[in-house]
mmCIF file of C-alpha atoms and ligand atoms in Angstrom:
data_model
loop_
_atom_site.group_PDB
_atom_site.id
_atom_site.type_symbol
_atom_site.label_atom_id
_atom_site.label_comp_id
_atom_site.label_asym_id
_atom_site.label_seq_id
_atom_site.Cartn_x
_atom_site.Cartn_y
_atom_site.Cartn_z
ATOM 1 C CA MET A 1 0.234 5.567 31.200
ATOM 2 C CA GLY A 2 0.667 6.031 27.477
ATOM 3 C CA LYS A 3 2.511 3.530 25.335
ATOM 4 C CA VAL A 4 5.705 3.592 23.296
ATOM 5 C CA LEU A 5 5.056 2.667 19.674
ATOM 6 C CA GLY A 6 7.783 1.034 17.583
ATOM 7 C CA ILE A 7 7.508 1.120 13.801
ATOM 8 C CA ILE A 8 9.594 -0.927 11.371
ATOM 9 C CA GLY A 9 10.127 1.632 8.604
ATOM 10 C CA GLY A 10 10.191 5.418 8.864
ATOM 11 C CA GLY A 11 9.262 6.471 5.326
ATOM 12 C CA GLN A 12 6.145 8.466 4.503
ATOM 13 C CA LEU A 13 3.785 5.892 5.979
ATOM 14 C CA GLY A 14 5.754 5.805 9.228
ATOM 15 C CA MET A 15 5.810 9.592 9.154
ATOM 16 C CA MET A 16 2.031 9.882 8.881
ATOM 17 C CA LEU A 17 1.594 7.221 11.594
ATOM 18 C CA ALA A 18 3.917 9.260 13.831
ATOM 19 C CA GLU A 19 1.876 12.396 13.120
ATOM 20 C CA ALA A 20 -1.343 10.593 14.026
ATOM 21 C CA ALA A 21 0.294 9.237 17.177
ATOM 22 C CA LYS A 22 1.049 12.791 18.329
ATOM 23 C CA THR A 23 -2.677 13.519 18.485
ATOM 24 C CA MET A 24 -3.431 10.448 20.618
ATOM 25 C CA PRO A 25 -2.946 10.522 24.395
ATOM 26 C CA GLU A 26 -2.576 6.733 24.377
ATOM 27 C CA ILE A 27 0.856 7.056 22.735
ATOM 28 C CA THR A 28 3.680 8.907 24.452
ATOM 29 C CA LYS A 29 6.529 8.217 22.080
ATOM 30 C CA VAL A 30 7.270 6.791 18.628
ATOM 31 C CA ILE A 31 10.514 5.014 17.684
ATOM 32 C CA VAL A 32 11.140 4.014 14.071
ATOM 33 C CA LEU A 33 13.696 1.591 12.666
ATOM 34 C CA ASP A 34 14.901 2.769 9.276
ATOM 35 C CA PRO A 35 18.236 2.582 7.420
ATOM 36 C CA THR A 36 18.140 6.169 6.080
ATOM 37 C CA PRO A 37 19.416 8.735 8.615
ATOM 38 C CA ASP A 38 16.934 11.596 9.131
ATOM 39 C CA CYS A 39 14.133 9.525 7.588
ATOM 40 C CA PRO A 40 10.713 11.172 7.016
ATOM 41 C CA ALA A 41 9.263 9.929 10.340
ATOM 42 C CA SER A 42 12.250 11.209 12.339
ATOM 43 C CA GLN A 43 11.724 14.656 10.814
ATOM 44 C CA LYS A 44 8.309 14.650 12.482
ATOM 45 C CA GLY A 45 9.655 13.939 15.928
ATOM 46 C CA ALA A 46 9.990 10.148 15.985
ATOM 47 C CA GLU A 47 13.127 8.754 17.601
ATOM 48 C CA GLN A 48 15.087 6.700 15.069
ATOM 49 C CA ILE A 49 17.190 3.543 15.238
ATOM 50 C CA VAL A 50 19.297 3.630 12.072
ATOM 51 C CA ALA A 51 19.466 0.025 10.856
ATOM 52 C CA ASP A 52 18.299 -2.284 8.117
ATOM 53 C CA PHE A 53 14.649 -3.387 8.315
ATOM 54 C CA LYS A 54 15.790 -6.976 8.828
ATOM 55 C CA ASP A 55 18.590 -6.289 11.320
ATOM 56 C CA ARG A 56 17.903 -8.820 14.066
ATOM 57 C CA SER A 57 19.655 -7.048 16.920
ATOM 58 C CA ALA A 58 18.117 -3.678 15.970
ATOM 59 C CA ILE A 59 14.646 -5.246 15.987
ATOM 60 C CA ILE A 60 15.350 -6.760 19.406
ATOM 61 C CA THR A 61 16.517 -3.336 20.651
ATOM 62 C CA LEU A 62 13.341 -1.743 19.261
ATOM 63 C CA ALA A 63 11.227 -4.423 20.959
ATOM 64 C CA GLY A 64 12.962 -3.754 24.286
ATOM 65 C CA LYS A 65 11.971 -0.082 24.097
ATOM 66 C CA SER A 66 8.417 -0.467 22.720
ATOM 67 C CA ASP A 67 5.070 -1.535 24.167
ATOM 68 C CA VAL A 68 3.751 -2.348 20.710
ATOM 69 C CA ILE A 69 5.491 -2.839 17.379
ATOM 70 C CA THR A 70 3.938 -2.328 13.985
ATOM 71 C CA TYR A 71 5.342 -1.856 10.500
ATOM 72 C CA GLU A 72 4.897 0.323 7.437
ATOM 73 C CA ILE A 73 6.555 -2.136 5.034
ATOM 74 C CA GLU A 74 5.843 -5.796 4.474
ATOM 75 C CA SER A 75 9.419 -6.895 3.939
ATOM 76 C CA GLY A 76 10.270 -7.209 7.661
ATOM 77 C CA ASP A 77 11.583 -10.507 8.978
ATOM 78 C CA SER A 78 8.501 -12.308 10.310
ATOM 79 C CA ASP A 79 10.648 -14.868 12.183
ATOM 80 C CA VAL A 80 12.527 -12.191 14.102
ATOM 81 C CA LEU A 81 9.293 -10.327 14.793
ATOM 82 C CA GLY A 82 7.755 -13.582 16.035
ATOM 83 C CA SER A 83 10.703 -14.081 18.374
ATOM 84 C CA VAL A 84 10.181 -10.745 20.169
ATOM 85 C CA MET A 85 6.529 -11.354 20.972
ATOM 86 C CA ASP A 86 7.439 -12.252 24.562
ATOM 87 C CA LYS A 87 8.863 -8.732 24.960
ATOM 88 C CA THR A 88 6.205 -6.696 23.215
ATOM 89 C CA ASP A 89 2.981 -6.862 21.198
ATOM 90 C CA VAL A 90 3.450 -7.103 17.425
ATOM 91 C CA ASN A 91 0.511 -6.082 15.234
ATOM 92 C CA PRO A 92 -0.463 -7.226 12.650
ATOM 93 C CA SER A 93 0.808 -10.588 13.904
ATOM 94 C CA PRO A 94 4.015 -12.012 12.403
ATOM 95 C CA GLU A 95 1.987 -15.024 11.222
ATOM 96 C CA THR A 96 -0.305 -12.751 9.169
ATOM 97 C CA LEU A 97 2.761 -10.942 7.836
ATOM 98 C CA ARG A 98 4.384 -14.271 6.878
ATOM 99 C CA ILE A 99 1.410 -15.198 4.710
ATOM 100 C CA ILE A 100 0.981 -11.787 3.104
ATOM 101 C CA GLN A 101 4.634 -11.046 2.332
ATOM 102 C CA ASP A 102 4.849 -14.057 0.019
ATOM 103 C CA LYS A 103 2.543 -13.369 -2.941
ATOM 104 C CA LEU A 104 2.117 -17.086 -3.634
ATOM 105 C CA LEU A 105 1.234 -17.999 -0.029
ATOM 106 C CA GLN A 106 -1.107 -15.016 0.060
ATOM 107 C CA LYS A 107 -2.972 -16.052 -3.097
ATOM 108 C CA GLN A 108 -3.186 -19.668 -1.902
ATOM 109 C CA PHE A 109 -4.552 -18.465 1.425
ATOM 110 C CA LEU A 110 -7.188 -16.339 -0.299
ATOM 111 C CA ARG A 111 -8.224 -19.107 -2.700
ATOM 112 C CA ASP A 112 -8.331 -21.699 0.107
ATOM 113 C CA ASN A 113 -10.717 -19.397 1.950
ATOM 114 C CA GLY A 114 -13.042 -19.117 -1.023
ATOM 115 C CA LEU A 115 -12.060 -15.553 -1.907
ATOM 116 C CA PRO A 116 -11.953 -14.566 -5.592
ATOM 117 C CA VAL A 117 -8.499 -14.362 -7.208
ATOM 118 C CA SER A 118 -7.155 -14.792 -10.725
ATOM 119 C CA ASP A 119 -5.665 -18.183 -11.689
ATOM 120 C CA PHE A 120 -2.073 -18.571 -10.553
ATOM 121 C CA VAL A 121 0.615 -21.181 -10.103
ATOM 122 C CA GLY A 122 3.968 -21.401 -8.277
ATOM 123 C CA ILE A 123 7.012 -21.543 -10.568
ATOM 124 C CA SER A 124 10.089 -23.554 -9.599
ATOM 125 C CA GLY A 125 11.752 -23.816 -12.993
ATOM 126 C CA TYR A 126 11.433 -22.902 -16.642
ATOM 127 C CA ASP A 127 9.337 -26.011 -17.389
ATOM 128 C CA ASP A 128 6.753 -24.859 -14.838
ATOM 129 C CA LEU A 129 6.635 -21.486 -16.551
ATOM 130 C CA LYS A 130 6.035 -23.040 -19.961
ATOM 131 C CA ALA A 131 3.311 -25.296 -18.583
ATOM 132 C CA GLY A 132 1.694 -22.332 -16.812
ATOM 133 C CA LEU A 133 1.726 -20.216 -19.962
ATOM 134 C CA ASP A 134 0.206 -23.097 -21.970
ATOM 135 C CA SER A 135 -2.591 -23.283 -19.462
ATOM 136 C CA PHE A 136 -3.274 -19.534 -18.877
ATOM 137 C CA GLY A 137 -2.498 -18.153 -22.332
ATOM 138 C CA TYR A 138 -1.213 -14.619 -23.019
ATOM 139 C CA PRO A 139 -0.644 -12.126 -21.624
ATOM 140 C CA ALA A 140 0.350 -13.490 -18.236
ATOM 141 C CA LEU A 141 2.266 -11.944 -15.365
ATOM 142 C CA LEU A 142 5.383 -13.471 -13.909
ATOM 143 C CA LYS A 143 5.798 -12.136 -10.374
ATOM 144 C CA ALA A 144 8.533 -12.272 -7.773
ATOM 145 C CA ARG A 145 6.953 -13.824 -4.682
ATOM 146 C CA ARG A 146 8.650 -11.486 -2.208
ATOM 147 C CA ASP A 147 9.937 -7.946 -1.701
ATOM 148 C CA ALA A 148 8.215 -6.378 -4.709
ATOM 149 C CA TYR A 149 6.670 -2.935 -4.771
ATOM 150 C CA ASP A 150 5.447 -0.421 -7.325
ATOM 151 C CA GLY A 151 5.215 -3.211 -9.893
ATOM 152 C CA ARG A 152 8.996 -3.734 -9.910
ATOM 153 C CA GLY A 153 8.628 -7.444 -9.271
ATOM 154 C CA ASN A 154 6.240 -8.015 -12.196
ATOM 155 C CA TYR A 155 7.020 -9.041 -15.763
ATOM 156 C CA LYS A 156 4.215 -9.112 -18.303
ATOM 157 C CA ILE A 157 4.688 -11.916 -20.830
ATOM 158 C CA ASP A 158 2.842 -10.971 -24.017
ATOM 159 C CA SER A 159 3.790 -13.976 -26.117
ATOM 160 C CA GLU A 160 5.799 -17.183 -26.037
ATOM 161 C CA SER A 161 8.895 -15.449 -27.357
ATOM 162 C CA PHE A 162 9.207 -13.384 -24.130
ATOM 163 C CA ALA A 163 9.040 -16.353 -21.759
ATOM 164 C CA GLN A 164 12.773 -17.027 -21.591
ATOM 165 C CA LYS A 165 13.626 -13.357 -21.158
ATOM 166 C CA ALA A 166 11.075 -12.970 -18.374
ATOM 167 C CA PHE A 167 12.397 -16.026 -16.566
ATOM 168 C CA GLU A 168 15.988 -14.803 -16.791
ATOM 169 C CA PHE A 169 14.982 -11.317 -15.642
ATOM 170 C CA PHE A 170 14.356 -12.699 -12.151
ATOM 171 C CA SER A 171 17.588 -14.742 -12.036
ATOM 172 C CA GLY A 172 16.814 -17.383 -9.473
ATOM 173 C CA LYS A 173 14.164 -15.611 -7.382
ATOM 174 C CA ASN A 174 11.101 -17.526 -6.183
ATOM 175 C CA LEU A 175 8.333 -16.830 -8.661
ATOM 176 C CA MET A 176 4.651 -17.266 -9.433
ATOM 177 C CA LEU A 177 2.697 -16.924 -12.652
ATOM 178 C CA GLU A 178 -0.670 -15.230 -12.780
ATOM 179 C CA LYS A 179 -3.319 -15.077 -15.428
ATOM 180 C CA PHE A 180 -3.747 -11.527 -16.729
ATOM 181 C CA VAL A 181 -6.992 -9.854 -15.648
ATOM 182 C CA PRO A 182 -8.388 -7.514 -18.325
ATOM 183 C CA PHE A 183 -9.860 -5.202 -15.699
ATOM 184 C CA LYS A 184 -11.927 -2.107 -16.318
ATOM 185 C CA MET A 185 -10.937 -0.510 -13.049
ATOM 186 C CA GLU A 186 -8.584 -0.990 -10.117
ATOM 187 C CA VAL A 187 -10.153 -0.349 -6.740
ATOM 188 C CA SER A 188 -9.226 -0.815 -3.114
ATOM 189 C CA VAL A 189 -10.681 -0.987 0.342
ATOM 190 C CA ILE A 190 -8.827 0.189 3.429
ATOM 191 C CA SER A 191 -10.064 -2.004 6.199
ATOM 192 C CA ALA A 192 -9.238 -2.253 9.874
ATOM 193 C CA ARG A 193 -9.595 -5.026 12.402
ATOM 194 C CA ASN A 194 -8.995 -4.189 16.043
ATOM 195 C CA ILE A 195 -7.705 -6.445 18.776
ATOM 196 C CA SER A 196 -11.203 -7.512 19.802
ATOM 197 C CA GLY A 197 -11.968 -8.539 16.210
ATOM 198 C CA LYS A 198 -14.235 -5.653 15.166
ATOM 199 C CA ILE A 199 -13.900 -4.856 11.477
ATOM 200 C CA LYS A 200 -14.557 -1.506 9.824
ATOM 201 C CA SER A 201 -13.811 -0.406 6.263
ATOM 202 C CA PHE A 202 -13.512 2.895 4.453
ATOM 203 C CA PRO A 203 -15.642 3.217 1.295
ATOM 204 C CA LEU A 204 -14.372 1.751 -1.979
ATOM 205 C CA VAL A 205 -11.920 3.951 -3.914
ATOM 206 C CA GLU A 206 -10.690 3.917 -7.491
ATOM 207 C CA ASN A 207 -6.977 3.752 -8.272
ATOM 208 C CA ILE A 208 -5.276 4.945 -11.428
ATOM 209 C CA HIS A 209 -1.729 3.714 -12.040
ATOM 210 C CA GLU A 210 0.917 5.104 -14.362
ATOM 211 C CA ASN A 211 3.830 2.813 -15.227
ATOM 212 C CA ASN A 212 2.722 0.426 -12.471
ATOM 213 C CA ILE A 213 2.812 3.140 -9.821
ATOM 214 C CA LEU A 214 -0.248 4.527 -8.122
ATOM 215 C CA ARG A 215 -0.780 8.058 -9.384
ATOM 216 C CA GLN A 216 -4.286 8.965 -8.388
ATOM 217 C CA THR A 217 -7.019 7.765 -6.049
ATOM 218 C CA ILE A 218 -10.617 8.829 -6.520
ATOM 219 C CA ALA A 219 -12.860 8.579 -3.480
ATOM 220 C CA PRO A 220 -15.456 7.208 -3.850
ATOM 221 C CA ALA A 221 -14.887 4.840 -6.794
ATOM 222 C CA ARG A 222 -17.086 5.563 -9.817
ATOM 223 C CA VAL A 223 -18.891 2.211 -9.769
ATOM 224 C CA SER A 224 -22.456 1.038 -9.311
ATOM 225 C CA LYS A 225 -23.888 0.441 -5.877
ATOM 226 C CA ASP A 226 -23.844 -3.302 -6.581
ATOM 227 C CA VAL A 227 -20.118 -3.271 -7.284
ATOM 228 C CA SER A 228 -19.259 -1.245 -4.210
ATOM 229 C CA LEU A 229 -21.372 -3.510 -2.009
ATOM 230 C CA LYS A 230 -19.759 -6.591 -3.500
ATOM 231 C CA ALA A 231 -16.275 -5.170 -2.913
ATOM 232 C CA ALA A 232 -17.152 -4.222 0.658
ATOM 233 C CA GLN A 233 -18.388 -7.765 1.299
ATOM 234 C CA ILE A 234 -15.209 -9.296 -0.138
ATOM 235 C CA ALA A 235 -13.088 -6.946 1.969
ATOM 236 C CA ASN A 236 -15.034 -7.910 5.049
ATOM 237 C CA ASP A 237 -14.708 -11.631 4.311
ATOM 238 C CA THR A 238 -10.966 -11.177 3.731
ATOM 239 C CA MET A 239 -10.534 -9.394 7.030
ATOM 240 C CA SER A 240 -12.495 -12.093 8.834
ATOM 241 C CA VAL A 241 -10.083 -14.817 7.739
ATOM 242 C CA LEU A 242 -6.876 -12.764 8.051
ATOM 243 C CA LYS A 243 -6.945 -12.501 11.835
ATOM 244 C CA GLY A 244 -4.196 -9.901 12.372
ATOM 245 C CA SER A 245 -5.126 -6.544 13.839
ATOM 246 C CA GLY A 246 -4.373 -3.263 12.143
ATOM 247 C CA VAL A 247 -5.202 -1.551 8.887
ATOM 248 C CA PHE A 248 -4.948 -3.517 5.644
ATOM 249 C CA GLY A 249 -5.077 -2.265 2.056
ATOM 250 C CA ILE A 250 -7.006 -4.684 -0.127
ATOM 251 C CA GLU A 251 -6.340 -4.082 -3.836
ATOM 252 C CA MET A 252 -8.914 -5.448 -6.259
ATOM 253 C CA PHE A 253 -9.805 -5.530 -9.942
ATOM 254 C CA VAL A 254 -13.267 -4.852 -11.349
ATOM 255 C CA THR A 255 -13.671 -6.942 -14.495
ATOM 256 C CA ASN A 256 -15.756 -6.075 -17.550
ATOM 257 C CA ASN A 257 -18.555 -8.240 -16.122
ATOM 258 C CA ASP A 258 -18.416 -6.347 -12.834
ATOM 259 C CA ASP A 259 -16.851 -9.292 -11.051
ATOM 260 C CA ILE A 260 -14.295 -8.534 -8.383
ATOM 261 C CA LEU A 261 -10.956 -10.283 -8.035
ATOM 262 C CA ILE A 262 -8.477 -9.550 -5.251
ATOM 263 C CA ASN A 263 -5.076 -8.493 -6.579
ATOM 264 C CA GLU A 264 -3.184 -8.306 -3.339
ATOM 265 C CA ILE A 265 -3.310 -7.282 0.281
ATOM 266 C CA ALA A 266 -0.933 -4.951 2.072
ATOM 267 C CA PRO A 267 -0.688 -5.587 5.845
ATOM 268 C CA ARG A 268 -0.327 -1.884 6.542
ATOM 269 C CA VAL A 269 -1.651 1.562 5.831
ATOM 270 C CA HIS A 270 -1.801 2.055 2.083
ATOM 271 C CA ASN A 271 -1.183 4.829 -0.434
ATOM 272 C CA SER A 272 -4.798 4.587 -1.626
ATOM 273 C CA GLY A 273 -5.918 5.541 1.890
ATOM 274 C CA HIS A 274 -4.124 8.898 2.041
ATOM 275 C CA HIS A 275 -7.324 10.717 1.055
ATOM 276 C CA THR A 276 -8.717 9.871 4.516
ATOM 277 C CA LEU A 277 -6.426 12.536 6.011
ATOM 278 C CA GLN A 278 -9.000 15.092 4.872
ATOM 279 C CA SER A 279 -11.978 13.187 3.486
ATOM 280 C CA SER A 280 -12.972 11.317 6.599
ATOM 281 C CA LYS A 281 -13.429 11.859 10.300
ATOM 282 C CA THR A 282 -10.791 9.251 11.083
ATOM 283 C CA SER A 283 -7.638 8.939 8.978
ATOM 284 C CA GLN A 284 -6.324 5.500 8.072
ATOM 285 C CA PHE A 285 -3.280 6.308 10.242
ATOM 286 C CA GLU A 286 -5.319 6.994 13.354
ATOM 287 C CA GLN A 287 -7.445 3.959 12.520
ATOM 288 C CA HIS A 288 -4.385 1.724 12.395
ATOM 289 C CA LEU A 289 -3.208 2.971 15.779
ATOM 290 C CA ARG A 290 -6.685 2.563 17.254
ATOM 291 C CA ALA A 291 -6.790 -0.999 15.895
ATOM 292 C CA ILE A 292 -3.431 -2.117 17.292
ATOM 293 C CA LEU A 293 -3.873 -0.394 20.661
ATOM 294 C CA GLY A 294 -7.149 -2.163 21.387
ATOM 295 C CA LEU A 295 -9.288 0.968 21.068
ATOM 296 C CA ASN A 296 -12.645 1.231 19.351
ATOM 297 C CA LEU A 297 -12.385 1.885 15.617
ATOM 298 C CA GLY A 298 -13.176 5.387 14.368
ATOM 299 C CA ASP A 299 -15.879 6.616 11.994
ATOM 300 C CA THR A 300 -15.040 5.750 8.358
ATOM 301 C CA THR A 301 -17.757 7.768 6.647
ATOM 302 C CA LEU A 302 -16.529 9.633 3.570
ATOM 303 C CA LEU A 303 -17.444 13.263 4.258
ATOM 304 C CA HIS A 304 -16.402 14.761 0.890
ATOM 305 C CA ASN A 305 -15.570 13.526 -2.571
ATOM 306 C CA THR A 306 -11.779 13.651 -2.697
ATOM 307 C CA ILE A 307 -8.973 12.999 -5.156
ATOM 308 C CA MET A 308 -5.478 12.076 -3.974
ATOM 309 C CA TYR A 309 -2.644 12.754 -6.406
ATOM 310 C CA ASN A 310 0.885 11.426 -5.880
ATOM 311 C CA ILE A 311 3.855 13.711 -6.488
ATOM 312 C CA LEU A 312 6.510 11.538 -8.108
ATOM 313 C CA GLY A 313 10.128 12.194 -8.980
ATOM 314 C CA PRO A 314 10.452 13.059 -12.692
ATOM 315 C CA GLY A 315 11.716 10.238 -14.893
ATOM 316 C CA ASP A 316 14.764 12.016 -16.244
ATOM 317 C CA PHE A 317 16.417 13.288 -13.130
ATOM 318 C CA GLN A 318 18.046 12.330 -9.840
ATOM 319 C CA GLY A 319 19.152 14.869 -7.241
ATOM 320 C CA GLU A 320 17.993 17.716 -5.013
ATOM 321 C CA TYR A 321 14.739 19.387 -5.921
ATOM 322 C CA ASP A 322 12.536 22.318 -5.026
ATOM 323 C CA GLU A 323 9.260 21.444 -3.394
ATOM 324 C CA PRO A 324 6.211 22.424 -5.422
ATOM 325 C CA GLU A 325 4.024 25.178 -4.061
ATOM 326 C CA ILE A 326 0.358 24.666 -4.582
ATOM 327 C CA SER A 327 -2.382 26.031 -2.420
ATOM 328 C CA GLY A 328 -6.073 26.622 -2.185
ATOM 329 C CA ASP A 329 -8.704 26.089 0.491
ATOM 330 C CA ASN A 330 -9.403 22.601 -0.689
ATOM 331 C CA VAL A 331 -5.880 21.548 -1.619
ATOM 332 C CA HIS A 332 -3.818 19.787 1.022
ATOM 333 C CA LEU A 333 -0.206 19.235 0.052
ATOM 334 C CA LYS A 334 1.971 16.868 2.049
ATOM 335 C CA MET A 335 5.629 16.481 1.159
ATOM 336 C CA TYR A 336 7.591 13.643 2.757
ATOM 337 C CA GLY A 337 10.893 15.416 3.393
ATOM 338 C CA LYS A 338 12.949 13.148 1.139
ATOM 339 C CA LYS A 339 16.183 14.936 0.242
ATOM 340 C CA ILE A 340 16.739 13.384 -3.171
ATOM 341 C CA SER A 341 14.354 12.931 -6.077
ATOM 342 C CA LYS A 342 14.695 9.720 -8.100
ATOM 343 C CA PRO A 343 12.640 8.616 -11.107
ATOM 344 C CA SER A 344 9.109 7.759 -9.934
ATOM 345 C CA ARG A 345 10.022 8.127 -6.262
ATOM 346 C CA LYS A 346 7.035 9.028 -4.107
ATOM 347 C CA LEU A 347 7.978 12.490 -2.808
ATOM 348 C CA GLY A 348 4.611 13.689 -1.600
ATOM 349 C CA HIS A 349 0.921 13.841 -2.399
ATOM 350 C CA PHE A 350 -1.950 16.251 -2.264
ATOM 351 C CA ASN A 351 -5.616 15.799 -1.565
ATOM 352 C CA LEU A 352 -8.161 17.820 -3.475
ATOM 353 C CA VAL A 353 -11.255 17.894 -1.295
ATOM 354 C CA GLY A 354 -14.771 18.592 -2.549
ATOM 355 C CA ARG A 355 -15.807 20.451 0.583
ATOM 356 C CA ASN A 356 -18.297 22.597 -1.284
ATOM 357 C CA GLY A 357 -20.115 19.578 -2.615
ATOM 358 C CA GLN A 358 -18.120 19.303 -5.864
ATOM 359 C CA GLY A 359 -18.608 16.093 -7.795
ATOM 360 C CA ILE A 360 -15.741 13.969 -9.073
ATOM 361 C CA ASP A 361 -15.954 15.449 -12.609
ATOM 362 C CA GLU A 362 -15.562 18.959 -11.255
ATOM 363 C CA LEU A 363 -12.629 17.902 -9.073
ATOM 364 C CA LEU A 364 -10.970 16.217 -12.056
ATOM 365 C CA GLU A 365 -11.110 19.501 -13.962
ATOM 366 C CA ILE A 366 -9.444 21.369 -11.096
ATOM 367 C CA LEU A 367 -6.897 18.567 -10.816
ATOM 368 C CA ASP A 368 -5.795 19.087 -14.409
ATOM 369 C CA VAL A 369 -4.391 22.491 -13.526
ATOM 370 C CA LEU A 370 -2.871 21.345 -10.229
ATOM 371 C CA LYS A 371 -1.062 18.451 -11.916
ATOM 372 C CA SER A 372 1.420 20.645 -13.726
ATOM 373 C CA ASP A 373 1.734 23.080 -10.802
ATOM 374 C CA SER A 374 2.710 20.195 -8.548
ATOM 375 C CA ALA A 375 5.473 18.871 -10.801
ATOM 376 C CA VAL A 376 8.835 18.540 -9.080
ATOM 377 C CA ARG A 377 11.700 20.525 -10.625
ATOM 378 C CA PRO A 378 15.446 20.044 -10.169
ATOM 379 C CA ARG A 379 17.058 22.564 -7.801
ATOM 380 C CA VAL A 380 19.229 24.987 -9.698
HETATM 381 P P1 LIG B 1 2.313 -2.086 -5.444
HETATM 382 O O1 LIG B 1 3.500 -1.815 -4.613
HETATM 383 O O2 LIG B 1 1.980 -0.929 -6.362
HETATM 384 O O3 LIG B 1 1.126 -2.588 -4.739
HETATM 385 P P2 LIG B 1 3.341 -4.589 -6.474
HETATM 386 O O4 LIG B 1 4.735 -4.467 -6.936
HETATM 387 O O5 LIG B 1 3.085 -5.279 -5.191
HETATM 388 O O6 LIG B 1 2.695 -3.187 -6.521
HETATM 389 P P3 LIG B 1 1.088 -5.760 -7.866
HETATM 390 O O7 LIG B 1 0.132 -5.038 -7.006
HETATM 391 O O8 LIG B 1 1.023 -7.228 -7.860
HETATM 392 O O9 LIG B 1 2.598 -5.326 -7.626
HETATM 393 O O10 LIG B 1 0.912 -5.253 -9.359
HETATM 394 C C1 LIG B 1 1.118 -3.912 -9.757
HETATM 395 C C2 LIG B 1 0.103 -3.556 -10.812
HETATM 396 O O11 LIG B 1 0.229 -4.470 -11.923
HETATM 397 C C3 LIG B 1 -1.342 -3.707 -10.367
HETATM 398 O O12 LIG B 1 -1.773 -2.580 -9.661
HETATM 399 C C4 LIG B 1 -2.026 -3.902 -11.716
HETATM 400 O O13 LIG B 1 -2.142 -2.685 -12.396
HETATM 401 C C5 LIG B 1 -1.051 -4.770 -12.467
HETATM 402 N N1 LIG B 1 -1.366 -6.211 -12.271
HETATM 403 C C6 LIG B 1 -0.917 -7.015 -11.287
HETATM 404 N N2 LIG B 1 -1.417 -8.271 -11.422
HETATM 405 C C7 LIG B 1 -2.205 -8.265 -12.521
HETATM 406 C C8 LIG B 1 -3.006 -9.251 -13.186
HETATM 407 N N3 LIG B 1 -3.081 -10.512 -12.774
HETATM 408 N N4 LIG B 1 -3.673 -8.853 -14.292
HETATM 409 C C9 LIG B 1 -3.612 -7.580 -14.755
HETATM 410 N N5 LIG B 1 -2.879 -6.614 -14.172
HETATM 411 C C10 LIG B 1 -2.173 -6.938 -13.069
HETATM 412 MG MG1 LIG B 2 -0.054 -3.810 -5.611
#
């Protein structure tokens, strides 16, 4: 008998998990919990419970209907998820989620396990911030410990005169301060750990952000063999101590000396893994489902050089929009079915796949043309 999969969150990640689930005989049905009626996952055939991600009774209802629960966002309530473990499996485990969803606990956990991170300190008041800035110097990043995404919970403090403003910006939230890493590249590893503890990673990719939001992922990352091996080792070591099963996105910095520091871990499928939909035999979405269902992990070999480009809502507009039309044998557009465009909202992505053996430079040239063709325009 196949299983019923429950997902906390039915945005684009939940949608692509639901699509992967359809291809797997082990899963008969997907139910998502999401506050937005007609969420992206429900448009692809998932049943939806319309409720807040942290709604206790909705989570209990979802647990009653599901054989296994997973999530596409890290802001779920780990206590409530922990309390339904007698009804259903929850993967990654609520304990792993509890550590990861608090940036300070996460960094402490990584440092305690000997993994490389930038210097950081917990901030309980303005005096702590001043002491931290004296010790780390400028710039430094003040970060909200919880519920941040797309860089919205970060404040870069360039000099002493911005300290007060930065502190007030967060008005009472729990905070941490981090030393700024002058990185030469941001990279990530999508790694999976299945229920029996087997770990498998996709090759290292390079991530280019614009205004703190991921815009472009280049697979594989343009780094030396040494750097990619080092990153793979760090990802593997991280997965060994994390314990939870599922796919994790491990974001890292490559410094000017080719050292690697972990920025943060997402306990879920990750935007920088979307290229796997076409570049690899197994997508990160199938891999996640394989991991949490106790199946063997799939092949993670990168078959083609690939660039993933995010389609974001334009900065000057909010409202209905026309979907871009781009095509080509090696262009794979995926829109997420969101009705309304908002500034920088992730509305879709496309993968440009080097199936004919194109190198990254050649793909980047093709991408230049596709970038403007894929721009979202207001509906008139
Ligand atoms: P996302 O949802 O995109 O993962 P987030 O809100 O969780 O983002 P972070 O990943 O902590 O935030 O930071 C967003 C971006 O800010 C990073 O990708 C990186 O470009 C930059 N950044 C974060 N921490 C540092 C640091 N210590 N030094 C330099 N840059 C940093
Ligand atoms: Mg991040």
